[in-house]
mmCIF file of C-alpha atoms in Angstrom:
data_model
loop_
_atom_site.group_PDB
_atom_site.id
_atom_site.type_symbol
_atom_site.label_atom_id
_atom_site.label_comp_id
_atom_site.label_asym_id
_atom_site.label_seq_id
_atom_site.Cartn_x
_atom_site.Cartn_y
_atom_site.Cartn_z
ATOM 1 C CA MET A 1 9.217 -7.659 -14.337
ATOM 2 C CA LYS A 2 11.509 -6.259 -11.887
ATOM 3 C CA ILE A 3 10.795 -6.023 -7.915
ATOM 4 C CA LYS A 4 12.509 -3.433 -5.901
ATOM 5 C CA LEU A 5 12.556 -1.921 -2.605
ATOM 6 C CA LEU A 6 12.204 2.163 -3.757
ATOM 7 C CA THR A 7 14.617 4.678 -3.188
ATOM 8 C CA PRO A 8 14.717 8.836 -3.246
ATOM 9 C CA HIS A 9 15.800 7.992 -6.652
ATOM 10 C CA ASP A 10 12.163 6.582 -7.623
ATOM 11 C CA ALA A 11 10.266 9.655 -6.039
ATOM 12 C CA SER A 12 9.002 10.980 -9.013
ATOM 13 C CA ALA A 13 8.051 7.193 -10.511
ATOM 14 C CA TYR A 14 6.109 6.535 -7.280
ATOM 15 C CA TRP A 15 4.544 10.206 -7.603
ATOM 16 C CA GLU A 16 3.248 9.631 -10.866
ATOM 17 C CA LEU A 17 2.031 6.159 -10.022
ATOM 18 C CA ARG A 18 0.152 7.546 -6.646
ATOM 19 C CA LEU A 19 -1.874 9.885 -8.687
ATOM 20 C CA GLU A 20 -3.024 7.358 -11.455
ATOM 21 C CA ALA A 21 -3.935 5.354 -8.424
ATOM 22 C CA LEU A 22 -5.805 8.245 -6.952
ATOM 23 C CA GLN A 23 -7.866 8.915 -10.199
ATOM 24 C CA GLN A 24 -8.114 5.177 -11.240
ATOM 25 C CA SER A 25 -9.579 3.801 -7.814
ATOM 26 C CA PRO A 26 -10.721 6.938 -5.706
ATOM 27 C CA GLU A 27 -12.267 4.898 -3.770
ATOM 28 C CA ALA A 28 -9.322 2.355 -2.313
ATOM 29 C CA PHE A 29 -7.471 5.482 -0.880
ATOM 30 C CA GLY A 30 -7.892 7.838 1.865
ATOM 31 C CA THR A 31 -6.413 10.923 0.159
ATOM 32 C CA SER A 32 -8.232 12.578 -2.848
ATOM 33 C CA TYR A 33 -6.496 13.024 -6.021
ATOM 34 C CA GLU A 34 -7.427 16.621 -5.512
ATOM 35 C CA GLU A 35 -5.856 16.836 -1.774
ATOM 36 C CA ALA A 36 -2.638 14.923 -3.706
ATOM 37 C CA VAL A 37 -2.017 17.519 -6.370
ATOM 38 C CA GLN A 38 -2.368 20.484 -4.020
ATOM 39 C CA ARG A 39 0.611 19.458 -1.313
ATOM 40 C CA ASN A 40 3.526 21.298 -1.632
ATOM 41 C CA ASN A 41 6.882 19.845 -2.672
ATOM 42 C CA PRO A 42 5.264 16.435 -3.231
ATOM 43 C CA ILE A 43 8.369 14.506 -5.234
ATOM 44 C CA GLU A 44 10.881 15.696 -2.041
ATOM 45 C CA ARG A 45 8.002 14.411 0.151
ATOM 46 C CA VAL A 46 8.137 11.335 -1.450
ATOM 47 C CA ALA A 47 11.719 11.055 -1.187
ATOM 48 C CA ASN A 48 11.710 11.722 2.584
ATOM 49 C CA ASN A 49 9.276 9.197 2.984
ATOM 50 C CA LEU A 50 11.115 6.458 0.980
ATOM 51 C CA GLN A 51 13.783 6.916 3.296
ATOM 52 C CA THR A 52 12.217 7.119 6.624
ATOM 53 C CA GLU A 53 13.316 4.309 9.077
ATOM 54 C CA GLY A 54 10.355 1.613 9.358
ATOM 55 C CA ASN A 55 8.900 2.388 6.021
ATOM 56 C CA TYR A 56 9.526 0.214 3.127
ATOM 57 C CA THR A 57 8.177 0.816 -0.142
ATOM 58 C CA ILE A 58 8.134 -2.294 -2.657
ATOM 59 C CA GLY A 59 7.896 -1.041 -6.212
ATOM 60 C CA ALA A 60 7.236 -3.816 -9.620
ATOM 61 C CA PHE A 61 9.138 -1.984 -12.679
ATOM 62 C CA ASP A 62 8.006 -3.262 -16.280
ATOM 63 C CA GLN A 63 10.501 -2.230 -18.718
ATOM 64 C CA ASP A 64 11.814 0.844 -16.264
ATOM 65 C CA LYS A 65 8.040 1.851 -15.880
ATOM 66 C CA LEU A 66 6.649 1.766 -12.145
ATOM 67 C CA VAL A 67 3.613 -0.181 -12.947
ATOM 68 C CA GLY A 68 2.882 -1.936 -9.061
ATOM 69 C CA MET A 69 3.412 -0.636 -5.516
ATOM 70 C CA VAL A 70 2.951 -1.644 -1.956
ATOM 71 C CA THR A 71 4.371 0.035 1.213
ATOM 72 C CA LEU A 72 5.315 -1.772 4.534
ATOM 73 C CA SER A 73 4.824 0.619 7.601
ATOM 74 C CA GLN A 74 6.224 -0.510 10.695
ATOM 75 C CA GLU A 75 4.699 0.639 13.867
ATOM 76 C CA SER A 76 7.094 2.732 16.298
ATOM 77 C CA SER A 77 5.673 3.041 19.702
ATOM 78 C CA LEU A 78 6.984 0.080 22.254
ATOM 79 C CA LYS A 79 3.783 -1.363 22.195
ATOM 80 C CA MET A 80 2.836 -1.860 18.684
ATOM 81 C CA LYS A 81 6.382 -2.129 16.991
ATOM 82 C CA HIS A 82 5.357 -5.928 16.802
ATOM 83 C CA ARG A 83 3.168 -4.986 13.749
ATOM 84 C CA ALA A 84 2.938 -2.981 10.732
ATOM 85 C CA ASN A 85 0.856 -1.656 8.030
ATOM 86 C CA ILE A 86 -0.060 -2.902 4.614
ATOM 87 C CA LEU A 87 -0.643 0.381 2.719
ATOM 88 C CA ALA A 88 -0.939 2.297 -0.644
ATOM 89 C CA MET A 89 -1.206 -0.997 -2.388
ATOM 90 C CA TYR A 90 -1.863 -0.272 -6.511
ATOM 91 C CA VAL A 91 -1.202 -1.935 -9.627
ATOM 92 C CA SER A 92 -1.679 -0.317 -13.066
ATOM 93 C CA PRO A 93 -4.717 -1.391 -14.936
ATOM 94 C CA GLN A 94 -2.557 -2.389 -17.917
ATOM 95 C CA VAL A 95 -0.651 -4.987 -15.938
ATOM 96 C CA ARG A 96 -3.396 -6.410 -13.735
ATOM 97 C CA GLY A 97 -3.731 -10.234 -13.192
ATOM 98 C CA LYS A 98 -0.320 -10.914 -14.522
ATOM 99 C CA GLY A 99 0.802 -11.738 -10.876
ATOM 100 C CA VAL A 100 1.903 -7.691 -10.127
ATOM 101 C CA GLY A 101 0.140 -7.399 -7.204
ATOM 102 C CA LYS A 102 1.522 -11.000 -5.591
ATOM 103 C CA ALA A 103 4.724 -10.150 -6.496
ATOM 104 C CA VAL A 104 5.309 -6.700 -4.272
ATOM 105 C CA LEU A 105 3.055 -7.931 -1.484
ATOM 106 C CA LYS A 106 5.161 -11.187 -1.349
ATOM 107 C CA GLU A 107 8.292 -8.991 -0.973
ATOM 108 C CA ALA A 108 6.195 -6.562 1.691
ATOM 109 C CA ILE A 109 5.691 -9.964 3.358
ATOM 110 C CA HIS A 110 9.269 -10.965 3.084
ATOM 111 C CA GLN A 111 10.781 -7.595 4.327
ATOM 112 C CA ALA A 112 8.507 -7.563 7.153
ATOM 113 C CA LYS A 113 9.921 -11.355 8.564
ATOM 114 C CA ARG A 114 13.142 -9.483 8.296
ATOM 115 C CA LEU A 115 12.385 -6.794 10.900
ATOM 116 C CA GLU A 116 13.555 -7.989 14.739
ATOM 117 C CA GLY A 117 9.942 -8.409 16.508
ATOM 118 C CA MET A 118 8.046 -8.268 13.733
ATOM 119 C CA GLU A 119 4.627 -10.582 14.266
ATOM 120 C CA LYS A 120 1.785 -9.357 12.714
ATOM 121 C CA LEU A 121 0.570 -7.354 9.647
ATOM 122 C CA ASN A 122 -2.571 -5.362 9.285
ATOM 123 C CA LEU A 123 -4.049 -3.800 5.925
ATOM 124 C CA SER A 124 -7.785 -2.378 5.163
ATOM 125 C CA VAL A 125 -9.343 -3.217 2.027
ATOM 126 C CA VAL A 126 -12.921 -1.915 0.296
ATOM 127 C CA SER A 127 -14.883 -4.650 1.178
ATOM 128 C CA SER A 128 -16.267 -4.804 -2.421
ATOM 129 C CA ASN A 129 -12.885 -5.220 -3.964
ATOM 130 C CA GLU A 130 -13.124 -8.859 -4.286
ATOM 131 C CA ALA A 131 -9.793 -8.896 -6.465
ATOM 132 C CA ALA A 132 -7.672 -7.410 -3.743
ATOM 133 C CA LYS A 133 -9.256 -9.335 -1.120
ATOM 134 C CA ASN A 134 -8.725 -12.798 -3.037
ATOM 135 C CA LEU A 135 -4.988 -11.960 -3.376
ATOM 136 C CA TYR A 136 -4.583 -11.091 0.352
ATOM 137 C CA THR A 137 -6.761 -14.132 1.338
ATOM 138 C CA GLN A 138 -4.311 -16.481 -0.934
ATOM 139 C CA LEU A 139 -1.294 -14.812 1.123
ATOM 140 C CA GLY A 140 -2.735 -15.786 4.339
ATOM 141 C CA PHE A 141 -4.495 -12.552 5.641
ATOM 142 C CA LYS A 142 -8.128 -12.890 7.268
ATOM 143 C CA VAL A 143 -10.590 -10.515 7.865
ATOM 144 C CA PHE A 144 -11.008 -9.310 11.491
ATOM 145 C CA GLY A 145 -13.555 -6.814 11.338
ATOM 146 C CA VAL A 146 -15.410 -4.506 8.971
ATOM 147 C CA GLU A 147 -15.825 -0.871 9.322
ATOM 148 C CA GLU A 148 -19.367 0.391 7.721
ATOM 149 C CA LYS A 149 -18.846 3.712 5.864
ATOM 150 C CA ALA A 150 -15.444 4.050 6.429
ATOM 151 C CA LEU A 151 -14.793 6.211 3.305
ATOM 152 C CA LYS A 152 -16.668 8.329 1.160
ATOM 153 C CA VAL A 153 -16.715 9.552 -2.682
ATOM 154 C CA ALA A 154 -18.913 11.980 -3.540
ATOM 155 C CA ASP A 155 -22.261 10.423 -2.498
ATOM 156 C CA THR A 156 -21.290 7.212 -1.993
ATOM 157 C CA TYR A 157 -19.810 4.912 1.178
ATOM 158 C CA TYR A 158 -17.549 2.040 1.094
ATOM 159 C CA ASP A 159 -17.169 -0.397 3.724
ATOM 160 C CA GLU A 160 -13.547 -1.531 4.424
ATOM 161 C CA ASP A 161 -12.772 -5.128 5.469
ATOM 162 C CA HIS A 162 -9.713 -4.964 8.179
ATOM 163 C CA MET A 163 -7.541 -8.131 7.505
ATOM 164 C CA VAL A 164 -4.628 -9.513 9.634
ATOM 165 C CA LEU A 165 -1.664 -11.762 8.768
ATOM 166 C CA PHE A 166 0.193 -13.205 11.554
ATOM 167 C CA LEU A 167 4.019 -14.314 10.639
ATOM 168 C CA ASN A 168 4.410 -16.678 13.150
#
C-alpha cells in the first residue's frame, strides 16, 4: 500500500473513486451521484482542487489503483485559520478492514500538524457509521455535537456526529 498526497496527475483516479464512493455510500456525502455526474469538466475541476492552497488530499494506492482517500481542508479566514476540516473520507469495500482508512487519516493529521498555527481538526460522520466513528475515536477525535436529520437520501434521514481533534 502506498500513501501519498494527490496531485493534479491523480485527478482521473480521484474522480473514479469519488463516483464509487457516492454510489456505495450515498448517506456519507452531501453530494449525490446524480449531481456529480452532471458536472461540467469534473476531472479538470478535481485537478484544480488538488492544487488549491490549503487543501490536501491523501490517497492510498494498491498496485497503482486508488482505493482510499481523505481531504484536509484548512479554513482560510483569519479568525478560523487555526482549524481544518476532514472531508470526503472513503475506502473501497474490497480493502476495508486492512488499515487503509487509518493510514490516510494519520497522514492527514500529520499534514495538519505541519501547518503553521493549526490547532484542531473537525469532521462530520453519519451517526450510524460505527466503523468510521471507531476509527476516528482511535485517533483521538471526540464527539462534540449531533445534528439530527443532517442528510436525507430518498425518504431516509441520517444524523451526523460532529467530532474534533485538538492537535496541541
